[in-house]
Short mmCIF file of C-alpha atoms in Angstrom, two decimals:
data_model
loop_
_atom_site.label_atom_id
_atom_site.label_comp_id
_atom_site.label_asym_id
_atom_site.label_seq_id
_atom_site.Cartn_x
_atom_site.Cartn_y
_atom_site.Cartn_z
CA UNK L 18 26.46 112.04 67.83
CA UNK L 19 28.95 109.51 66.46
CA UNK L 20 27.16 106.74 64.60
CA UNK L 21 29.62 103.96 65.32
CA UNK L 22 31.94 104.43 68.24
CA UNK L 23 34.79 102.18 69.29
CA UNK L 24 37.31 101.84 72.09
CA UNK L 25 40.02 104.39 71.35
CA UNK L 26 42.95 101.97 71.78
CA UNK L 27 45.69 101.23 71.09
CA UNK L 28 45.79 97.85 72.76
CA UNK L 29 49.24 96.39 73.33
CA UNK L 30 49.04 92.79 74.48
CA UNK L 31 51.49 89.88 74.79
CA UNK L 32 51.18 86.81 72.62
CA UNK L 33 48.66 84.38 74.03
CA UNK L 34 46.60 87.05 75.75
CA UNK L 35 42.86 87.48 75.45
CA UNK L 36 41.68 90.89 74.32
CA UNK L 37 38.21 92.37 73.90
CA UNK L 38 37.02 95.28 71.79
CA UNK L 39 33.75 97.12 72.22
CA UNK L 40 31.62 99.13 69.87
CA UNK L 41 28.37 101.08 70.20
CA UNK L 42 26.06 102.25 67.46
CA UNK L 43 23.52 105.02 67.43
CA UNK L 44 20.54 103.71 65.44
CA UNK L 45 18.35 101.03 66.96
CA UNK L 46 17.01 100.22 63.47
CA UNK L 47 20.43 98.95 62.39
CA UNK L 48 20.20 95.38 61.23
CA UNK L 49 23.59 94.13 60.11
CA UNK L 50 26.84 94.15 62.04
CA UNK L 51 30.36 93.18 61.14
CA UNK L 52 33.95 93.22 62.26
CA UNK L 53 36.58 94.00 59.68
CA UNK L 54 40.32 94.15 60.11
CA UNK L 55 42.61 96.59 58.37
CA UNK L 56 46.34 96.26 58.20
CA UNK L 57 48.41 99.42 57.94
CA UNK L 58 47.78 101.16 54.61
CA UNK L 59 45.78 98.18 53.32
CA UNK L 60 42.15 97.57 52.46
CA UNK L 61 39.57 96.48 55.04
CA UNK L 62 38.94 92.74 55.09
CA UNK L 63 35.88 91.08 56.54
CA UNK L 64 36.71 89.24 59.75
CA UNK L 65 33.23 88.08 60.67
CA UNK L 66 29.59 88.97 60.63
CA UNK L 67 27.90 89.41 64.00
CA UNK L 68 24.69 87.51 64.61
CA UNK L 69 22.05 88.16 67.25
CA UNK L 70 22.81 84.94 69.11
CA UNK L 71 26.53 85.59 69.08
CA UNK L 72 28.97 83.64 66.96
CA UNK L 73 32.41 82.18 67.09
CA UNK L 74 35.05 81.58 64.45
CA UNK L 75 38.08 79.84 65.86
CA UNK L 76 39.74 82.20 68.32
CA UNK L 77 37.31 85.01 67.56
CA UNK L 78 33.95 85.51 69.26
CA UNK L 79 31.50 88.26 68.38
CA UNK L 80 28.47 89.28 70.41
CA UNK L 81 25.59 91.65 69.83
CA UNK L 82 23.41 93.31 72.43
CA UNK L 83 20.58 95.04 70.59
CA UNK L 84 19.03 96.49 73.74
CA UNK L 85 22.25 98.30 74.59
CA UNK L 86 23.25 98.85 70.93
CA UNK L 87 26.57 97.27 71.69
CA UNK L 88 28.85 94.90 69.79
CA UNK L 89 31.95 93.14 71.04
CA UNK L 90 34.82 91.14 69.63
CA UNK L 91 36.89 88.78 71.75
CA UNK L 92 40.21 87.41 70.53
CA UNK L 93 41.65 84.50 72.47
CA UNK L 94 45.25 83.28 72.37
CA UNK L 95 46.46 86.35 70.46
CA UNK L 96 48.99 85.81 67.69
CA UNK L 97 51.51 88.26 66.27
CA UNK L 98 49.53 88.12 63.03
CA UNK L 99 46.47 89.51 64.81
CA UNK L 100 48.19 92.90 64.96
CA UNK L 101 45.94 95.22 62.94
CA UNK L 102 43.20 97.79 63.32
CA UNK L 103 39.79 96.28 64.03
CA UNK L 104 36.85 98.09 62.49
CA UNK L 105 33.32 97.87 63.81
CA UNK L 106 30.95 98.16 60.85
CA UNK L 107 27.19 98.66 60.91
CA UNK L 108 24.46 98.90 58.32
CA UNK L 109 23.20 101.92 60.24
CA UNK L 110 20.17 102.75 58.09
CA UNK L 111 18.80 99.25 58.27
CA UNK L 112 16.92 97.24 55.66
CA UNK L 113 16.97 98.58 52.13
CA UNK L 114 20.24 100.42 52.56
CA UNK L 115 23.55 99.20 51.21
CA UNK L 116 25.52 101.82 53.05
CA UNK L 117 27.95 100.64 55.69
CA UNK L 118 29.09 102.92 58.48
CA UNK L 119 32.54 102.24 59.83
CA UNK L 120 33.93 103.01 63.23
CA UNK L 121 37.31 104.66 63.39
CA UNK L 122 38.87 101.40 64.50
CA UNK L 123 40.84 100.08 67.42
CA UNK L 124 44.49 99.33 66.90
CA UNK L 125 45.85 96.08 68.31
CA UNK L 126 49.53 95.33 68.67
CA UNK L 127 50.46 91.82 69.80
CA UNK L 128 53.91 91.81 71.30
CA UNK L 129 56.28 88.80 71.35
CA UNK K 16 41.16 83.45 44.92
CA UNK K 17 39.13 86.04 42.98
CA UNK K 18 39.85 89.62 43.92
CA UNK K 19 38.84 93.18 43.23
CA UNK K 20 41.57 95.02 41.34
CA UNK K 21 42.08 98.79 41.23
CA UNK K 22 44.18 101.11 39.13
CA UNK K 23 46.13 103.26 39.55
CA UNK K 24 47.57 102.38 42.93
CA UNK K 25 48.65 105.98 43.40
CA UNK K 26 47.79 109.13 41.47
CA UNK K 27 49.08 112.63 42.04
CA UNK K 28 47.12 115.44 40.43
CA UNK K 29 46.79 119.19 40.50
CA UNK K 30 43.77 120.83 42.08
CA UNK K 31 41.02 121.32 39.52
CA UNK K 32 42.05 118.40 37.33
CA UNK K 33 39.79 115.47 36.47
CA UNK K 34 40.65 112.07 37.82
CA UNK K 35 39.31 108.64 36.88
CA UNK K 36 39.85 105.71 39.21
CA UNK K 37 39.27 102.26 37.80
CA UNK K 38 38.10 99.06 39.37
CA UNK K 39 37.49 95.53 38.14
CA UNK K 40 35.08 93.87 40.57
CA UNK K 41 34.92 90.11 41.10
CA UNK K 42 33.36 88.69 37.94
CA UNK K 43 30.11 87.21 39.28
CA UNK K 44 29.39 90.03 41.72
CA UNK K 45 26.42 92.26 41.13
CA UNK K 46 26.75 95.10 43.65
CA UNK K 47 29.54 97.61 43.44
CA UNK K 48 30.68 100.33 45.82
CA UNK K 49 33.14 103.12 46.31
CA UNK K 50 34.40 104.05 49.75
CA UNK K 51 37.13 106.47 50.72
CA UNK K 52 39.45 106.85 53.67
CA UNK K 53 41.24 110.10 54.42
CA UNK K 54 44.57 109.41 56.11
CA UNK K 55 44.03 108.67 59.78
CA UNK K 56 40.25 108.80 59.47
CA UNK K 57 37.48 106.26 59.18
CA UNK K 58 36.33 104.54 56.02
CA UNK K 59 33.41 106.47 54.49
CA UNK K 60 30.71 105.33 52.08
CA UNK K 61 30.47 107.18 48.78
CA UNK K 62 28.12 105.27 46.49
CA UNK K 63 26.55 101.92 45.70
CA UNK K 64 25.74 100.75 42.18
CA UNK K 65 23.49 97.95 40.97
CA UNK K 66 21.91 97.08 37.65
CA UNK K 67 23.71 99.93 35.92
CA UNK K 68 22.48 102.64 38.17
CA UNK K 69 23.27 104.29 41.47
CA UNK K 70 21.25 102.70 44.24
CA UNK K 71 22.47 104.91 47.07
CA UNK K 72 24.93 107.75 47.63
CA UNK K 73 26.23 109.73 50.55
CA UNK K 74 26.50 113.47 51.10
CA UNK K 75 30.14 113.28 50.08
CA UNK K 76 29.14 112.08 46.62
CA UNK K 77 28.24 115.49 45.21
CA UNK K 78 28.02 116.70 41.61
CA UNK K 79 31.79 116.50 41.25
CA UNK K 80 31.61 112.72 41.49
CA UNK K 81 30.22 110.22 39.01
CA UNK K 82 30.37 106.48 38.51
CA UNK K 83 30.10 104.39 35.43
CA UNK K 84 30.22 100.79 34.36
CA UNK K 85 31.28 101.29 30.74
CA UNK K 86 31.56 97.58 29.93
CA UNK K 87 30.98 94.24 31.57
CA UNK K 88 34.04 94.38 33.76
CA UNK K 89 35.15 97.92 34.68
CA UNK K 90 33.61 100.17 37.29
CA UNK K 91 34.96 103.72 37.40
CA UNK K 92 34.84 106.68 39.74
CA UNK K 93 35.35 110.09 38.19
CA UNK K 94 36.09 113.27 40.09
CA UNK K 95 35.56 116.18 37.70
CA UNK K 96 37.47 118.97 39.40
CA UNK K 97 39.57 117.74 42.27
CA UNK K 98 39.95 119.65 45.51
CA UNK K 99 42.66 119.37 48.13
CA UNK K 100 40.20 117.65 50.45
CA UNK K 101 39.66 114.87 47.91
CA UNK K 102 43.08 113.51 48.85
CA UNK K 103 42.35 110.06 50.25
CA UNK K 104 42.52 106.35 49.62
CA UNK K 105 39.61 105.28 47.44
CA UNK K 106 38.44 101.72 47.83
CA UNK K 107 36.28 99.86 45.37
CA UNK K 108 34.25 96.94 46.73
CA UNK K 109 31.81 94.38 45.43
CA UNK K 110 29.58 91.57 46.62
CA UNK K 111 27.02 89.00 45.52
CA UNK K 112 23.33 89.72 45.66
CA UNK K 113 22.66 86.88 48.03
CA UNK K 114 25.39 87.86 50.42
CA UNK K 115 24.74 89.92 53.49
CA UNK K 116 24.95 93.57 52.58
CA UNK K 117 28.06 94.07 54.65
CA UNK K 118 30.14 91.15 53.40
CA UNK K 119 32.18 93.20 51.00
CA UNK K 120 35.32 92.37 49.10
CA UNK K 121 37.56 95.42 48.87
CA UNK K 122 40.24 96.22 46.37
CA UNK K 123 43.66 97.36 47.54
CA UNK K 124 42.74 100.97 46.95
CA UNK K 125 43.85 103.91 44.84
CA UNK K 126 45.66 106.62 46.73
CA UNK K 127 44.79 110.06 45.37
CA UNK K 128 46.99 113.01 46.24
CA UNK K 129 45.72 116.44 45.18
CA UNK K 130 48.30 119.22 45.19
#
């Protein structure tokens, strides 16, 4: 069973659109959740942590549903610069583990 | 802005050769990591390192791999006898002790090509 699974993508959206990505994880003991972005052939960069109550950072909103083991990322008013692959990242093993498990990513292309 | 730096950016080697990838983590960070990403695949955890010892490693990190912090700044990953399947981008990362475990700062990566 895949540990962190994401929408397959790619998502091609016009500038200004709202787009949502979903992610599921396999271990209910997981405690920490993140969204990273990765530009083509570049390193992953932290976009935002995901908190139990949901959190927002500008145009980006992340939500966590522990009961369904589901994480989402909403991007409003998409910009060309948002084009990247979005990685769902989970501390699958829970407390005491430093290991992060990455999803394969969902590619977003924002079109002029 | 402080950053994690990695060298070399790209290394080509013959199968069976030893490779050392170098990383300089952010100076006040205490936790160090190596991840790898095979082309077109997901980012995979290799090892975490704290207080001069390995704190956790994955199944990928077998006896062919080792890490070292030889001085106060460098953090190295050694592959003793490279295999074709070791071809990947290797990312070094670091973070502060009081940061959430997943808030990592990644270097730009070292691309390893094994022929």
